[in-house]
PDB file of C-alpha atoms in Angstrom:
ATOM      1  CA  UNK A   1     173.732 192.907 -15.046  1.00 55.00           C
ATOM      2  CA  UNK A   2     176.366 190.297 -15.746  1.00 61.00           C
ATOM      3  CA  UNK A   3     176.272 188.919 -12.273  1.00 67.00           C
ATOM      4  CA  UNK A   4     172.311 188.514 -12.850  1.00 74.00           C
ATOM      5  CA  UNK A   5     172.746 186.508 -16.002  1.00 76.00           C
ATOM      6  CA  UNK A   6     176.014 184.947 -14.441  1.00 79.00           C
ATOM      7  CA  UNK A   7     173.558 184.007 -11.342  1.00 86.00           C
ATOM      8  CA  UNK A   8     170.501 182.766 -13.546  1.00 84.00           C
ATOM      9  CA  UNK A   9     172.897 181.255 -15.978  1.00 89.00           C
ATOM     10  CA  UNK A  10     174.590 179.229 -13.108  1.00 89.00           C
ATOM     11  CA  UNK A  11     170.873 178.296 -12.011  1.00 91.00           C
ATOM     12  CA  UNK A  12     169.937 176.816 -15.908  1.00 92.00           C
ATOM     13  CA  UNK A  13     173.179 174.982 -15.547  1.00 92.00           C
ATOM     14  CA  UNK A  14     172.291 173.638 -12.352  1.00 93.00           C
ATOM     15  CA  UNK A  15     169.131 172.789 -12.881  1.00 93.00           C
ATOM     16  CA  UNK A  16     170.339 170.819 -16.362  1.00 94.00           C
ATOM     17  CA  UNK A  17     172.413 168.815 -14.330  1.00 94.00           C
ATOM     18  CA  UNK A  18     169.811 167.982 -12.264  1.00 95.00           C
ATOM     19  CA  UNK A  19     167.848 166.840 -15.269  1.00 95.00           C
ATOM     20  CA  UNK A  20     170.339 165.067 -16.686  1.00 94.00           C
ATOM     21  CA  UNK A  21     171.273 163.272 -13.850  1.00 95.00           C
ATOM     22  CA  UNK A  22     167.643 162.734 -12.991  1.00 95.00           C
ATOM     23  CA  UNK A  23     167.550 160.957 -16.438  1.00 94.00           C
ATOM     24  CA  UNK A  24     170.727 159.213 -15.962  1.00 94.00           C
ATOM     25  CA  UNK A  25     169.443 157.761 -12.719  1.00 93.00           C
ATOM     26  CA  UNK A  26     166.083 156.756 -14.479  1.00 93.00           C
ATOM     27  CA  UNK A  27     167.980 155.007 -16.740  1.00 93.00           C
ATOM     28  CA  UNK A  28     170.179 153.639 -13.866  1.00 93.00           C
ATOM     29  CA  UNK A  29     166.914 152.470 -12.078  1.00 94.00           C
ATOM     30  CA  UNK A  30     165.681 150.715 -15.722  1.00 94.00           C
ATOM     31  CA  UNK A  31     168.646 149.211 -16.008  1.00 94.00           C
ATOM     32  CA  UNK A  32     169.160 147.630 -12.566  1.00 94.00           C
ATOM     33  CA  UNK A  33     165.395 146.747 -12.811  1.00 95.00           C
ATOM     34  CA  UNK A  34     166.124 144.990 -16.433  1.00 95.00           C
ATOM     35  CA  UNK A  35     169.142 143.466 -14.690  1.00 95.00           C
ATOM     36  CA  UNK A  36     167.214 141.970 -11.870  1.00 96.00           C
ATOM     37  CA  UNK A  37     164.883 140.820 -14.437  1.00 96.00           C
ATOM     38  CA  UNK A  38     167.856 139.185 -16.339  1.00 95.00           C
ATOM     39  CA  UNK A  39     169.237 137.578 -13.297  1.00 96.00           C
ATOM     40  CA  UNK A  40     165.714 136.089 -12.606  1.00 97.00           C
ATOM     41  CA  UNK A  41     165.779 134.807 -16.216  1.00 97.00           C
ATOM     42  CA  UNK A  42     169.073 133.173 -15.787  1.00 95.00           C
ATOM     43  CA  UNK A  43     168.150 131.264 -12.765  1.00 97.00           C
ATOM     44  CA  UNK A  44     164.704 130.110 -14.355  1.00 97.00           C
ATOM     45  CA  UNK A  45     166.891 128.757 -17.622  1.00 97.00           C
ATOM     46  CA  UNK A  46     169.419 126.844 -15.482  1.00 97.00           C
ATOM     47  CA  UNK A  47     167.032 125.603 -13.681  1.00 97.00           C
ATOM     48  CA  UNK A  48     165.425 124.319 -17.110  1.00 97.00           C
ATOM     49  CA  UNK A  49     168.852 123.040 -18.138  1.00 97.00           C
ATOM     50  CA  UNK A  50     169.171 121.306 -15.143  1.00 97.00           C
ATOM     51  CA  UNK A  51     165.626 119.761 -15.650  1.00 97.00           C
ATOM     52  CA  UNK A  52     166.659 118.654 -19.414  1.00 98.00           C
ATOM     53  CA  UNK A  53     169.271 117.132 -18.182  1.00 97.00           C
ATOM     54  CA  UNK A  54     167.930 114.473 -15.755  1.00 98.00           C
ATOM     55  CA  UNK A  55     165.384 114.305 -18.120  1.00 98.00           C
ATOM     56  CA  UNK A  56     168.143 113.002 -20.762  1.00 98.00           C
ATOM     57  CA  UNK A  57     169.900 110.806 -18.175  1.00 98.00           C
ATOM     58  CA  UNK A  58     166.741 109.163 -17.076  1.00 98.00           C
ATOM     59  CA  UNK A  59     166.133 108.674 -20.966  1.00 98.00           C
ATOM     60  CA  UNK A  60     169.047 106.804 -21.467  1.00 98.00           C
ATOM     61  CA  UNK A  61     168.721 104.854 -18.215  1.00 98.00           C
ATOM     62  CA  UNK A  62     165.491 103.986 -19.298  1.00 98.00           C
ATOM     63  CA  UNK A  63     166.911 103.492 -23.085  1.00 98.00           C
ATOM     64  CA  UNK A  64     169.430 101.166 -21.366  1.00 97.00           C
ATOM     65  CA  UNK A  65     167.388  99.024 -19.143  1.00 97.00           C
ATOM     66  CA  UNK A  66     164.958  98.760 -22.060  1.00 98.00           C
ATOM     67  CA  UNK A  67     168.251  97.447 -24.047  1.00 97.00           C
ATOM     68  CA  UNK A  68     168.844  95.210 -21.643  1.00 97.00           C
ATOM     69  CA  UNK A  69     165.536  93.140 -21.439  1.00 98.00           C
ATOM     70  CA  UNK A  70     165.048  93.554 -25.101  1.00 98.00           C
ATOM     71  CA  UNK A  71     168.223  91.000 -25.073  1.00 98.00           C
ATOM     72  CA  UNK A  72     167.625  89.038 -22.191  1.00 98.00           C
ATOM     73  CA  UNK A  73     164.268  88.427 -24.329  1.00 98.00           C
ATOM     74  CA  UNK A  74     166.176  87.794 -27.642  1.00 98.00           C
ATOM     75  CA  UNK A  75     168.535  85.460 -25.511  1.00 97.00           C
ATOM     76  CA  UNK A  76     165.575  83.462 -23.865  1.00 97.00           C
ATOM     77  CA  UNK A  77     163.472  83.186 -27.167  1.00 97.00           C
ATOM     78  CA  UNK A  78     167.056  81.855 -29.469  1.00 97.00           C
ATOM     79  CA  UNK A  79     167.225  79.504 -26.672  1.00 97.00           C
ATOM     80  CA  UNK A  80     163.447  78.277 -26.603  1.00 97.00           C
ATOM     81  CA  UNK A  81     163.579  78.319 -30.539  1.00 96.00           C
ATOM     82  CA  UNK A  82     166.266  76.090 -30.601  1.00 94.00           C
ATOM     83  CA  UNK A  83     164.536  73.648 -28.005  1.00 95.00           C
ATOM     84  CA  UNK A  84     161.993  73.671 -30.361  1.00 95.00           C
ATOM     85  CA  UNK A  85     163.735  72.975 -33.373  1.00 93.00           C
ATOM     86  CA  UNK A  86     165.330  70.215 -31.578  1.00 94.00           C
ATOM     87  CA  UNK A  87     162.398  68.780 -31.009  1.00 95.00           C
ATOM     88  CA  UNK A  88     161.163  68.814 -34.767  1.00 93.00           C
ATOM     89  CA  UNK A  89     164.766  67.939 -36.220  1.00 94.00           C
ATOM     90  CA  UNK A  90     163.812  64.872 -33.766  1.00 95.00           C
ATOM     91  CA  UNK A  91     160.623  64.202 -34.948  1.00 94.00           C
ATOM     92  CA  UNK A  92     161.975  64.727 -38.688  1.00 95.00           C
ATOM     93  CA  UNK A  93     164.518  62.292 -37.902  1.00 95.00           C
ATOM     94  CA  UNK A  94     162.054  59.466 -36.627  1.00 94.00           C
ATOM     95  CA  UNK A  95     160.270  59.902 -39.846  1.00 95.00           C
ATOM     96  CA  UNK A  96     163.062  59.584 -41.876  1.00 94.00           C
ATOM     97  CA  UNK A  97     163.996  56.389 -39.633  1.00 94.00           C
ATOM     98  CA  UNK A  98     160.937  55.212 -40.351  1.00 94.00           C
ATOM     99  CA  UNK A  99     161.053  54.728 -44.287  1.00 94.00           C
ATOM    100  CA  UNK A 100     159.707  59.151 -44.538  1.00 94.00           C
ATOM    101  CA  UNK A 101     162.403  60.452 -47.586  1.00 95.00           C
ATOM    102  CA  UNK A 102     163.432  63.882 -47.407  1.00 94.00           C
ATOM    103  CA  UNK A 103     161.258  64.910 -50.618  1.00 95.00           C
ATOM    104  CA  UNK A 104     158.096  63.323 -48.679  1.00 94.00           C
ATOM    105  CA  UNK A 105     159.111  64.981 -45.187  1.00 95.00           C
ATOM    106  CA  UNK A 106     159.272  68.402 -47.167  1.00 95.00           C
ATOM    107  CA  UNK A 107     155.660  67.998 -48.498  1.00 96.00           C
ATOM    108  CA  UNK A 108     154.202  66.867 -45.141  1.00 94.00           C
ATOM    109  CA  UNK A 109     155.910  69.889 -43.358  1.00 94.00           C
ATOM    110  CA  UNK A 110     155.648  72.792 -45.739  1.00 95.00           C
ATOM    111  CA  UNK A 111     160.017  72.862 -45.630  1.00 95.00           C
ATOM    112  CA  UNK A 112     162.054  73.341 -48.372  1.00 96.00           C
ATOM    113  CA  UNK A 113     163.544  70.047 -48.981  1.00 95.00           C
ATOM    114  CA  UNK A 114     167.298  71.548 -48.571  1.00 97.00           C
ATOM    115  CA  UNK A 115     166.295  72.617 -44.888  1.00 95.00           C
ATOM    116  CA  UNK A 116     164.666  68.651 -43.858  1.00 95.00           C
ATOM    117  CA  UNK A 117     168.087  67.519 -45.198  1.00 95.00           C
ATOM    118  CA  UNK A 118     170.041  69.777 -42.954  1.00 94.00           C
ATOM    119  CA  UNK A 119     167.927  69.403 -40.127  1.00 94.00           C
ATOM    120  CA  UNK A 120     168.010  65.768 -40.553  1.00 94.00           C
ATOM    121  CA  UNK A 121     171.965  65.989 -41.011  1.00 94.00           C
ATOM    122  CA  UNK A 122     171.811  67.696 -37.925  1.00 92.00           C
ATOM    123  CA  UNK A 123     169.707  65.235 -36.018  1.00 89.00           C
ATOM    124  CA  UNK A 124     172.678  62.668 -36.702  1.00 87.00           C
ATOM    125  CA  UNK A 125     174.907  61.589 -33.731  1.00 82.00           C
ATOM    126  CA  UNK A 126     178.234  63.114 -33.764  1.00 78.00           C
ATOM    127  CA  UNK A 127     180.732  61.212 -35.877  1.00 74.00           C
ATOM    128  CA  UNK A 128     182.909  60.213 -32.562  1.00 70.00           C
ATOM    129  CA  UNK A 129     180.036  59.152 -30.540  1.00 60.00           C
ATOM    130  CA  UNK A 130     179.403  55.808 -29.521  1.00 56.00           C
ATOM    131  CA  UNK A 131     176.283  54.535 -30.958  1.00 52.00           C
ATOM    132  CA  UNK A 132     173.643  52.857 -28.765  1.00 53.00           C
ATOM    133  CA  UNK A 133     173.957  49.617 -30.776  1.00 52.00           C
ATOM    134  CA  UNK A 134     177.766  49.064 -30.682  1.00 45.00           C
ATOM    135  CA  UNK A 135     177.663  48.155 -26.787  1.00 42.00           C
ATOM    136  CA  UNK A 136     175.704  44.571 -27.294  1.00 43.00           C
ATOM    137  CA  UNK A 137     178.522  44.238 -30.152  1.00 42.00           C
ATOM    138  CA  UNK A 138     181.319  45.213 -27.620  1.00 41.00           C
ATOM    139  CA  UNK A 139     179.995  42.341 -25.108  1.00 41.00           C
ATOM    140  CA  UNK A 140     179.827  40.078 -27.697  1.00 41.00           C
ATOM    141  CA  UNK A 141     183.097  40.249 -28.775  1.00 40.00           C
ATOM    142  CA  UNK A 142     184.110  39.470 -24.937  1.00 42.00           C
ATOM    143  CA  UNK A 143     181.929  36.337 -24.672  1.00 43.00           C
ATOM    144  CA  UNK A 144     184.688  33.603 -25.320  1.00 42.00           C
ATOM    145  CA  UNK A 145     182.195  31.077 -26.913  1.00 44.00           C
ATOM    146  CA  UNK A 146     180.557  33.036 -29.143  1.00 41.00           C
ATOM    147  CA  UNK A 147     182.270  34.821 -32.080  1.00 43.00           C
ATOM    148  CA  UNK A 148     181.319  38.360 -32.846  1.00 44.00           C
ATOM    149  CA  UNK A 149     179.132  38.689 -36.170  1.00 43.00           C
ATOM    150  CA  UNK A 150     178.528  42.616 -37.258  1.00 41.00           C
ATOM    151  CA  UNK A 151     174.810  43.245 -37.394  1.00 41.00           C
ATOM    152  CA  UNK A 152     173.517  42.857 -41.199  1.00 42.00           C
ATOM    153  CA  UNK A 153     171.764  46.044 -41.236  1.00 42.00           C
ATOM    154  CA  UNK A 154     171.950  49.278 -38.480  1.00 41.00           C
ATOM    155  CA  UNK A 155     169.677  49.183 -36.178  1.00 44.00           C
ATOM    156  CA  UNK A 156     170.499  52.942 -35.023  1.00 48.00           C
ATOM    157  CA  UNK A 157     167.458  55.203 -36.496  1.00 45.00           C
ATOM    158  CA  UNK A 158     170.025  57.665 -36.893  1.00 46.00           C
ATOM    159  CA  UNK A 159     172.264  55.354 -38.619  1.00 44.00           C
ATOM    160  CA  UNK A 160     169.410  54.381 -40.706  1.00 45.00           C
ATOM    161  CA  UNK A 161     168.435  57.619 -41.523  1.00 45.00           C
ATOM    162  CA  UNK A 162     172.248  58.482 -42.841  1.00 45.00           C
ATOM    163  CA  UNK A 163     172.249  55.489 -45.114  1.00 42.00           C
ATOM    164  CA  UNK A 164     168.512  56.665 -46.116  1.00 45.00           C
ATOM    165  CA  UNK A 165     169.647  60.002 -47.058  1.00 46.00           C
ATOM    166  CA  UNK A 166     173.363  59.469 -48.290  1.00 44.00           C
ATOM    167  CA  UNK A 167     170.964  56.682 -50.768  1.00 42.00           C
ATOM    168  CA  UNK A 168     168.715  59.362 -51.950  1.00 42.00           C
ATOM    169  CA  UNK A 169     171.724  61.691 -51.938  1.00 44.00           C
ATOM    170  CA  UNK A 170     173.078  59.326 -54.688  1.00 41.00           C
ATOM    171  CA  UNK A 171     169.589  58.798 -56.763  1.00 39.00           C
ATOM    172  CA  UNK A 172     169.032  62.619 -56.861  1.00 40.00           C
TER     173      UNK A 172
END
């Protein structure tokens, strides 16, 4: 009788293995199956990564071009401003010339009268130019028979307008 139980013994041992390996190569089969699953993921996230990062570089192309124009813009409009002011220190200036103080030009223009008197400061030739007037003086002085007489008042609007404003400059 032993080498019946030996035999049927032998067979529940076999047949355990069987099951056990049976189970080992279900999980075997779940696992490669999660594993190809897996590997699918991974592709479809670096693909994603690789999408996000165009993405980001077009961005700050984009970002960068838009930076760009923004200061081409700024450039072009500082330079059309300052035509513009130009033309109203200019028209300040002619004003002034014309008898206009700097308290009046600041009521007719809505300016604070600080920024007429540096706009019409600014108008002013620079200090080393030649003004307009001092050329008929200059052949003047060359003309042999007649002697050369300074002008009484300037005649140089902006000239003028300094003696104007350094005048109220002193009354204020």
């Amino acid at each position: 009788m032993a080498g019946k139980n030996r035999t049927k013994n032998d067979r529940q041992v076999r047949d355990r293995v069987a099951e056990l390996a049976a189970a080992r190569d279900r999980l075997d089969a779940e696992e490669a199956e999660r594993r190809r699953r897996e590997d699918e993921a991974f592709e479809r996230y670096a693909r994603a990564d690789a999408d996000a990062a165009q993405i980001v570089a077009e961005r700050d192309a984009t970002l960068a071009d838009l930076e760009s124009q923004a200061q081409r813009a700024r450039d072009a409009a500082t330079a059309s401003l300052g035509e513009v002011e130009a033309r109203q220190r200019e028209i300040l200036a002619e004003f002034h010339a014309g008898g206009r103080k700097a308290d009046d030009l600041a009521a007719m223009f809505g300016l604070a009268v600080k920024r007429v008197r540096t706009l019409l400061r600014q108008a002013r030739p620079p200090v080393g130019a030649a003004a307009p007037a001092a050329a008929p003086q200059a052949r003047v002085a060359t003309d042999a028979a007649t002697p050369a007489a300074p002008p009484a008042e300037p005649t140089d609007p902006a000239a003028t307008a300094a003696v104007t404003d350094s005048a109220a400059r002193a009354t204020a």
